[in-house]
C-alpha atoms as a PDB file:
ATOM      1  CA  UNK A   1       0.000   0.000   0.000  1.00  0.00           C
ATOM      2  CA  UNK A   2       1.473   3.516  -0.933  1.00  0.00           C
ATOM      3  CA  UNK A   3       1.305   6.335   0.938  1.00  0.00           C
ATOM      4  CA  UNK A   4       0.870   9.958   0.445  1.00  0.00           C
ATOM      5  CA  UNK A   5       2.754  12.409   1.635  1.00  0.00           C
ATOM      6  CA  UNK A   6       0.808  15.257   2.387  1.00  0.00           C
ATOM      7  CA  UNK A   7       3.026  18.640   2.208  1.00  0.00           C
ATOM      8  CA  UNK A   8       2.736  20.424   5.853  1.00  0.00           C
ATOM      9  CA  UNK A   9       3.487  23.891   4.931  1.00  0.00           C
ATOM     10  CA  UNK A  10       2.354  25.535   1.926  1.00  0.00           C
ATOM     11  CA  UNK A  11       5.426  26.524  -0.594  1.00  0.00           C
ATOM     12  CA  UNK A  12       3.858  30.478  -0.270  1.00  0.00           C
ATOM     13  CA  UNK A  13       2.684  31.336   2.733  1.00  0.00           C
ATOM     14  CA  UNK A  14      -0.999  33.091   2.324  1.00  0.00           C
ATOM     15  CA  UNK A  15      -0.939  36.789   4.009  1.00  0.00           C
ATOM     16  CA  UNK A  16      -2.885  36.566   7.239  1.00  0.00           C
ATOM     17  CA  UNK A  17      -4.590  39.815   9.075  1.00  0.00           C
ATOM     18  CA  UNK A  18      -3.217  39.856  12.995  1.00  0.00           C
ATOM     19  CA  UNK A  19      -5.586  39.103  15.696  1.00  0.00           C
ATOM     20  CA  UNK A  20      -4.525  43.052  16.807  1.00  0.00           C
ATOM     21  CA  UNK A  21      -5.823  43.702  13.347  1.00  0.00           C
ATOM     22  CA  UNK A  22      -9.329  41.965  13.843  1.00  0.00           C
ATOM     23  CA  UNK A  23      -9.844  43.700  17.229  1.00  0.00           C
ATOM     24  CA  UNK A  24      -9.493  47.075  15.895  1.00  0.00           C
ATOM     25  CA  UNK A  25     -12.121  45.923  13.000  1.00  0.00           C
ATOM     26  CA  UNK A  26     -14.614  45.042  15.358  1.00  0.00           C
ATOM     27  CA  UNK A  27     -13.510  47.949  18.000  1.00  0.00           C
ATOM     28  CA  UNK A  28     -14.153  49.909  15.113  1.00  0.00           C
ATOM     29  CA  UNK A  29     -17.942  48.225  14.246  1.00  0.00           C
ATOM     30  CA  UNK A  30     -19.041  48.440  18.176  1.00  0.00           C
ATOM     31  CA  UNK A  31     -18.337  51.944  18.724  1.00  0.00           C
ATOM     32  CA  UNK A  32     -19.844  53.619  15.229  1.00  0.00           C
ATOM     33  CA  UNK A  33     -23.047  51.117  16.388  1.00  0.00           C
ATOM     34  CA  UNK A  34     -22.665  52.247  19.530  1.00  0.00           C
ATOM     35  CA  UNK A  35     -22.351  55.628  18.788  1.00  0.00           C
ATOM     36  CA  UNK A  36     -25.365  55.395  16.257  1.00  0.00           C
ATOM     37  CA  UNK A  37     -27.743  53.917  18.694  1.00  0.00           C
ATOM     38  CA  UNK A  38     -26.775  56.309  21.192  1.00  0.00           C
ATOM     39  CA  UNK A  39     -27.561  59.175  18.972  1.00  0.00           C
ATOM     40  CA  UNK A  40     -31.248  57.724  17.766  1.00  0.00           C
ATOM     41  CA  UNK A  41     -32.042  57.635  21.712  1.00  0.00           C
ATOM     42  CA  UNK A  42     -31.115  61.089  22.484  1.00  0.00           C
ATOM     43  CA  UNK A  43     -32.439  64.244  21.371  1.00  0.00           C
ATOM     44  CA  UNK A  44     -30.624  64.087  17.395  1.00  0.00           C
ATOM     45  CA  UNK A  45     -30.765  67.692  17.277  1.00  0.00           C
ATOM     46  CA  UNK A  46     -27.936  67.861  20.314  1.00  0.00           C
ATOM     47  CA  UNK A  47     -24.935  68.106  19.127  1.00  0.00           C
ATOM     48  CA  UNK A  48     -22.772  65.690  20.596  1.00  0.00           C
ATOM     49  CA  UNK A  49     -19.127  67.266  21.861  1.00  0.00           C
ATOM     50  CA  UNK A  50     -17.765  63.484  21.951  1.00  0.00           C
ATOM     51  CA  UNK A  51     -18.331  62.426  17.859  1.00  0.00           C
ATOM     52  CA  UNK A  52     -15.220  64.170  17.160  1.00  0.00           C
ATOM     53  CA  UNK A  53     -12.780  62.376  19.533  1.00  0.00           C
ATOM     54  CA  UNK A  54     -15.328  59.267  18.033  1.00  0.00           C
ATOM     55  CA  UNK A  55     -13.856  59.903  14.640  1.00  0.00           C
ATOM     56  CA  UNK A  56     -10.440  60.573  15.646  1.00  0.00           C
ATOM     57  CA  UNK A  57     -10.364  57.151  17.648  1.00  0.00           C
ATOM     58  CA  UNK A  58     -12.102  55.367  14.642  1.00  0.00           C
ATOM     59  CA  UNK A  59      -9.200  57.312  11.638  1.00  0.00           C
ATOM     60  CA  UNK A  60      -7.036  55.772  13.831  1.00  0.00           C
ATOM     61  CA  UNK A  61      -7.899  52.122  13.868  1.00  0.00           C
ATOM     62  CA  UNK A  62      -8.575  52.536  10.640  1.00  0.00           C
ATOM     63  CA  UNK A  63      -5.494  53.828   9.545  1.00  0.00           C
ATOM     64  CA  UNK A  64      -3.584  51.040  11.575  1.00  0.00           C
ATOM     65  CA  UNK A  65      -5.853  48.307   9.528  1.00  0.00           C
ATOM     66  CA  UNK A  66      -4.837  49.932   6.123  1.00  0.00           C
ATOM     67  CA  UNK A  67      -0.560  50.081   7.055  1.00  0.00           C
ATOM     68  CA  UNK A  68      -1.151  46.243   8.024  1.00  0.00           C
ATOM     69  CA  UNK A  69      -3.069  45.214   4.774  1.00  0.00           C
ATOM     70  CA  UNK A  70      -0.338  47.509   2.682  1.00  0.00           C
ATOM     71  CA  UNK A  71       2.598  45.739   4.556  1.00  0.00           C
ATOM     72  CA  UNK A  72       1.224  42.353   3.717  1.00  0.00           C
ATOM     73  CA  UNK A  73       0.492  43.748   0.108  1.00  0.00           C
ATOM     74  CA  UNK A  74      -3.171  42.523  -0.125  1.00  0.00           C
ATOM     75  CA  UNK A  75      -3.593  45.956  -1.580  1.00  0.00           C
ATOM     76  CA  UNK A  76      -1.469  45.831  -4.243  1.00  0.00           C
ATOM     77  CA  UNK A  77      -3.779  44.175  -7.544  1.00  0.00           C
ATOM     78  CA  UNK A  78      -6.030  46.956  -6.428  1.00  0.00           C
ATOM     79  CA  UNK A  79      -2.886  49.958  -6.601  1.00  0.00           C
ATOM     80  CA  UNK A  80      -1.757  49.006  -9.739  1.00  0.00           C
ATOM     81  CA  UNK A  81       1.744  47.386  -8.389  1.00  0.00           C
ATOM     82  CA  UNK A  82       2.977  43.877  -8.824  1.00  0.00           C
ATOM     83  CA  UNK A  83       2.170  41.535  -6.688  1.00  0.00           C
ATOM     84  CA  UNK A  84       5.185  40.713  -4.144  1.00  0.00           C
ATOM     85  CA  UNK A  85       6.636  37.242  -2.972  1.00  0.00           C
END
């Protein structure tokens, strides 16, 4: 009887988000639903003094999320460069 031999690793490694790169995704999600839902129970005339620390704190996960996915060049079909190995 023959046996396979069934390659452990693959020969290219597939990019991989962090976990620190999921948590600021979903830190991002809770607090603009968060946020949201707060605003449709209060008054949504009031203007709000904490939306823009809000926005700052959500530009800045963001931002994070975007150097990760650049650094593991999952953007780089949709730039226009080649793809890396």
């Amino acid at each position: 009887m023959a046996t396979i031999q069934i390659q452990k690793r693959p020969k290219f490694a597939i990019p991989q988000l962090s976990s620190d790169c999921r948590r600021r995704i979903h830190r991002a999600q809770m607090v603009t639903l968060h946020s949201y839902i707060q605003r449709i129970a209060d008054n949504p005339c009031a203007v709000d003094l904490c939306i823009p620390y809000l926005l700052s704190y959500i530009h800045d996960d963001i931002e994070a999320i975007d150097n990760e996915l650049i650094s593991l060049g999952l953007f780089d079909q949709a730039m226009g460069k080649k793809k890396r190995r």
